[in-house]
PDB file of C-alpha atoms in Angstrom:
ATOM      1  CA  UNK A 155     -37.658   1.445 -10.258  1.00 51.00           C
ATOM      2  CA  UNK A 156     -35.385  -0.134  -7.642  1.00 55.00           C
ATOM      3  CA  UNK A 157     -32.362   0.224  -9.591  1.00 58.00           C
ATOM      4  CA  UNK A 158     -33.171   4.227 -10.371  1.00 59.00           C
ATOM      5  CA  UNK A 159     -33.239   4.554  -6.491  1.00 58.00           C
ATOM      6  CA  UNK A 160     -30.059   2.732  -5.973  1.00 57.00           C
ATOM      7  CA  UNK A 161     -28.268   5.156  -8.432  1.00 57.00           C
ATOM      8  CA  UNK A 162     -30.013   8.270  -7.628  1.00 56.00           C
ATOM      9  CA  UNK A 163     -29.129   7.437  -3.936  1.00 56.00           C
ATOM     10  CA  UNK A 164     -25.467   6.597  -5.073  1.00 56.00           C
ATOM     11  CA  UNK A 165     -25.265   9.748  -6.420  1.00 59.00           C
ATOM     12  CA  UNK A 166     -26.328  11.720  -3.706  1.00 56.00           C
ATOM     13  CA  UNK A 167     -24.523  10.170  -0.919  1.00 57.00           C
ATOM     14  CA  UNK A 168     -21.256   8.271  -2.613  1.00 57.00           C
ATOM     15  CA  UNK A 169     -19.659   7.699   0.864  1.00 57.00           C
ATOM     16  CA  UNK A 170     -22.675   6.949   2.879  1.00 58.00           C
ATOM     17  CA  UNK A 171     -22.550   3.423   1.824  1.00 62.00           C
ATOM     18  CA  UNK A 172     -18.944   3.093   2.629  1.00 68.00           C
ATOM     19  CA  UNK A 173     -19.499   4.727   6.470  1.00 67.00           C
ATOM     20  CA  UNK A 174     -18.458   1.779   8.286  1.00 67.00           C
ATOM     21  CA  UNK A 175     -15.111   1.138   6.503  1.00 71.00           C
ATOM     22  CA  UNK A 176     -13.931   4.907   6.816  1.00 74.00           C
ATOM     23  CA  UNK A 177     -15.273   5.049  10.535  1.00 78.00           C
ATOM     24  CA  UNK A 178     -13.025   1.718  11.216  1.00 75.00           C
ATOM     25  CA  UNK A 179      -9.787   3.296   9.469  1.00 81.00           C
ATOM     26  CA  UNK A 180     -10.161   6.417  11.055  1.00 82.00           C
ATOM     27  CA  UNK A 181     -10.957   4.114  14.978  1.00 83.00           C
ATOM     28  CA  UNK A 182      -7.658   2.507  13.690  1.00 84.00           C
ATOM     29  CA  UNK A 183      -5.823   5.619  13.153  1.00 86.00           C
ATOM     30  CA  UNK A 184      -7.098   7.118  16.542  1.00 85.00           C
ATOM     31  CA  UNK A 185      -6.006   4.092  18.183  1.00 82.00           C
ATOM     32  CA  UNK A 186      -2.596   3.643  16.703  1.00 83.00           C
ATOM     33  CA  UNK A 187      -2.141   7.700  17.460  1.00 86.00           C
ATOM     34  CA  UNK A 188      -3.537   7.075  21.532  1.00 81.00           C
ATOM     35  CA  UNK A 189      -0.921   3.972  21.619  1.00 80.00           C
ATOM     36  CA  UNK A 190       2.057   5.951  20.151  1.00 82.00           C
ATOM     37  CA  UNK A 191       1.187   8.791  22.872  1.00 82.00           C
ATOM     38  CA  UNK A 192       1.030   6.109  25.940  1.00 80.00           C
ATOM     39  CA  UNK A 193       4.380   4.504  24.355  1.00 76.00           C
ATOM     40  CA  UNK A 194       6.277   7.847  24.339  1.00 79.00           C
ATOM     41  CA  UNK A 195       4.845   8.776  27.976  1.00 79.00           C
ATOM     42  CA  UNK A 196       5.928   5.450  29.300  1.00 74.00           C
ATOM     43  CA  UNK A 197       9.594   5.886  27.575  1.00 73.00           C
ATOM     44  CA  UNK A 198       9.662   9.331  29.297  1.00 77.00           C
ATOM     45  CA  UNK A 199       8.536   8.377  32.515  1.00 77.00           C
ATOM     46  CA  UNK A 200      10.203   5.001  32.714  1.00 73.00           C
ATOM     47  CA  UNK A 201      13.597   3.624  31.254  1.00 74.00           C
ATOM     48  CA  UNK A 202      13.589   2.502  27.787  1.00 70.00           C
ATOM     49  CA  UNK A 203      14.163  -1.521  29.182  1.00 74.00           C
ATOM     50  CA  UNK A 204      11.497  -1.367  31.202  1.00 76.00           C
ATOM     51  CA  UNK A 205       8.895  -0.066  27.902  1.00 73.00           C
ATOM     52  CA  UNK A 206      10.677  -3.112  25.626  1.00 77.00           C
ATOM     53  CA  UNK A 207      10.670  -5.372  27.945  1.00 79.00           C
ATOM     54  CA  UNK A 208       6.353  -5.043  28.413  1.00 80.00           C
ATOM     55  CA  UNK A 209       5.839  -4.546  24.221  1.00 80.00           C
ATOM     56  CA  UNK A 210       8.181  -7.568  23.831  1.00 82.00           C
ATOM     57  CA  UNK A 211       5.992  -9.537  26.899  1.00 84.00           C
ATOM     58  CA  UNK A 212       2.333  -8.956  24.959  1.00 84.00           C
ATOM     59  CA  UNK A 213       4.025  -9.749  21.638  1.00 84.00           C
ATOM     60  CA  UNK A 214       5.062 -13.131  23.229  1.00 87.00           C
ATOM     61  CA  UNK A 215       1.904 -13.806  24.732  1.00 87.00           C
ATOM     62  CA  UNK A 216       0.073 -12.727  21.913  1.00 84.00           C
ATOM     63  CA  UNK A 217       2.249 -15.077  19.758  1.00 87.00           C
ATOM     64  CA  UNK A 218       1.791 -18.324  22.394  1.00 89.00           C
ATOM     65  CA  UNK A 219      -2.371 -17.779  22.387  1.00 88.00           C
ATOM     66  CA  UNK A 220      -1.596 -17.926  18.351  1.00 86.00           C
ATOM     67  CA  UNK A 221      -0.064 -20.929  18.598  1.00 89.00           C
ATOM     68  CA  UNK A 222      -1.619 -22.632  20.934  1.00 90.00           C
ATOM     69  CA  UNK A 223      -4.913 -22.099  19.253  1.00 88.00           C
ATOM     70  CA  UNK A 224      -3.506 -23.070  15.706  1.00 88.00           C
ATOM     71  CA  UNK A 225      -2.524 -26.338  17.388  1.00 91.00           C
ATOM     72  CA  UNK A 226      -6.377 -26.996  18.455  1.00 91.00           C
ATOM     73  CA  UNK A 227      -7.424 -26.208  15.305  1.00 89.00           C
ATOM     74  CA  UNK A 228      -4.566 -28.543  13.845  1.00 90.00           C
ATOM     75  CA  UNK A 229      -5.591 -31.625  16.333  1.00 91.00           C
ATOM     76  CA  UNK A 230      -9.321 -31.052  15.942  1.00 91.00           C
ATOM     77  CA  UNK A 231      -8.843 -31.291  11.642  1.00 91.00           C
ATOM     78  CA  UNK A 232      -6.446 -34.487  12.805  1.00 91.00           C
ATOM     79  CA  UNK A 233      -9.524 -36.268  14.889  1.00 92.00           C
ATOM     80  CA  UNK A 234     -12.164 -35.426  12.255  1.00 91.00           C
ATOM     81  CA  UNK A 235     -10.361 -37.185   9.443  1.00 92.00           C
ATOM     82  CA  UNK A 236      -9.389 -39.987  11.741  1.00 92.00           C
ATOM     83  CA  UNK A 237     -13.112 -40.037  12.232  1.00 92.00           C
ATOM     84  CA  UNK A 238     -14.421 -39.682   8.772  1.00 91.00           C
ATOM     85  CA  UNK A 239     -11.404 -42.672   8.126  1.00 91.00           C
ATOM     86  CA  UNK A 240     -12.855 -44.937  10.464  1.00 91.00           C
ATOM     87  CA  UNK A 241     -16.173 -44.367   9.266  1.00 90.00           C
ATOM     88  CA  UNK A 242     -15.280 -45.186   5.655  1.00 89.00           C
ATOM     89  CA  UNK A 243     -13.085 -48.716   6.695  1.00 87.00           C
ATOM     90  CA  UNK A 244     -16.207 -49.865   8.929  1.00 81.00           C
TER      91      UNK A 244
END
Protein backbone atom coordinates (compact mmCIF):
# COMPACT_ATOMS: atom_id res chain seq x y z
CA UNK A 1 0.00 0.00 0.00
CA UNK A 2 2.85 2.37 0.87
CA UNK A 3 4.72 1.76 -2.16
CA UNK A 4 1.35 2.37 -4.52
CA UNK A 5 1.25 5.84 -2.77
CA UNK A 6 4.83 6.58 -3.33
CA UNK A 7 4.37 5.94 -7.14
CA UNK A 8 1.00 7.29 -7.60
CA UNK A 9 2.37 10.45 -5.81
CA UNK A 10 5.56 10.28 -8.09
CA UNK A 11 3.49 10.39 -10.83
CA UNK A 12 1.48 13.17 -10.06
CA UNK A 13 3.98 15.56 -8.83
CA UNK A 14 7.58 14.37 -10.49
CA UNK A 15 9.29 17.67 -9.40
CA UNK A 16 7.70 18.19 -6.10
CA UNK A 17 10.15 15.96 -4.51
CA UNK A 18 13.04 17.65 -6.12
CA UNK A 19 11.68 21.44 -4.90
CA UNK A 20 14.54 22.21 -2.82
CA UNK A 21 17.33 21.46 -5.35
CA UNK A 22 15.62 23.55 -8.25
CA UNK A 23 14.71 26.42 -5.68
CA UNK A 24 18.66 26.42 -4.66
CA UNK A 25 19.86 26.52 -8.48
CA UNK A 26 17.51 28.98 -9.40
CA UNK A 27 18.68 31.26 -5.55
CA UNK A 28 22.13 30.55 -7.21
CA UNK A 29 21.31 31.85 -10.52
CA UNK A 30 19.50 34.97 -9.00
CA UNK A 31 22.44 35.57 -6.99
CA UNK A 32 25.16 35.17 -9.53
CA UNK A 33 22.74 37.54 -11.94
CA UNK A 34 22.33 40.40 -8.69
CA UNK A 35 26.37 40.09 -8.33
CA UNK A 36 27.11 40.51 -12.10
CA UNK A 37 24.65 43.69 -11.98
CA UNK A 38 26.51 45.28 -8.72
CA UNK A 39 29.98 44.32 -10.56
CA UNK A 40 29.06 46.19 -13.79
CA UNK A 41 27.54 49.26 -11.70
CA UNK A 42 30.67 49.47 -9.65
CA UNK A 43 32.96 49.28 -13.02
CA UNK A 44 30.72 52.12 -14.34
CA UNK A 45 30.70 54.20 -11.47
CA UNK A 46 34.23 53.59 -10.31
CA UNK A 47 37.58 52.85 -12.25
CA UNK A 48 38.19 49.40 -13.26
CA UNK A 49 41.43 49.24 -10.44
CA UNK A 50 39.47 50.23 -7.91
CA UNK A 51 36.54 47.05 -8.75
CA UNK A 52 39.83 44.45 -9.08
CA UNK A 53 41.47 45.60 -6.53
CA UNK A 54 38.13 44.79 -3.86
CA UNK A 55 37.23 41.18 -5.92
CA UNK A 56 40.99 40.40 -5.68
CA UNK A 57 40.88 41.63 -1.61
CA UNK A 58 37.73 39.03 -0.68
CA UNK A 59 39.36 36.37 -2.87
CA UNK A 60 42.50 36.77 -0.63
CA UNK A 61 40.74 36.83 2.47
CA UNK A 62 38.54 34.23 1.53
CA UNK A 63 41.64 32.13 0.59
CA UNK A 64 43.65 33.03 4.18
CA UNK A 65 40.25 31.94 6.38
CA UNK A 66 40.74 28.61 4.01
CA UNK A 67 43.92 28.15 5.05
CA UNK A 68 44.06 29.04 8.21
CA UNK A 69 41.22 26.76 9.06
CA UNK A 70 42.76 23.74 7.06
CA UNK A 71 45.78 24.25 9.30
CA UNK A 72 43.48 23.72 12.60
CA UNK A 73 42.04 20.97 11.20
CA UNK A 74 45.66 19.69 10.17
CA UNK A 75 47.13 20.34 13.93
CA UNK A 76 44.01 19.06 15.67
CA UNK A 77 44.33 15.38 13.40
CA UNK A 78 48.32 15.91 14.48
CA UNK A 79 47.39 16.08 18.50
CA UNK A 80 44.78 13.29 18.29
CA UNK A 81 47.17 10.73 16.89
CA UNK A 82 49.90 11.95 19.16
CA UNK A 83 47.25 11.20 21.71
CA UNK A 84 45.90 7.92 20.59
CA UNK A 85 50.11 7.15 20.27
CA UNK A 86 50.71 7.86 23.71
CA UNK A 87 47.86 6.01 24.80
CA UNK A 88 48.91 2.83 22.98
CA UNK A 89 52.97 3.06 24.33
CA UNK A 90 51.59 3.58 28.06
Amino acid sequence: MKNSRNIVKQKLLPRLSNLHIITLRWAKRLLITCIAITLMSMIFHWSAGICLAIIVGFLLIRSLIRLVFRMIITLIYILLILLIVSLILL
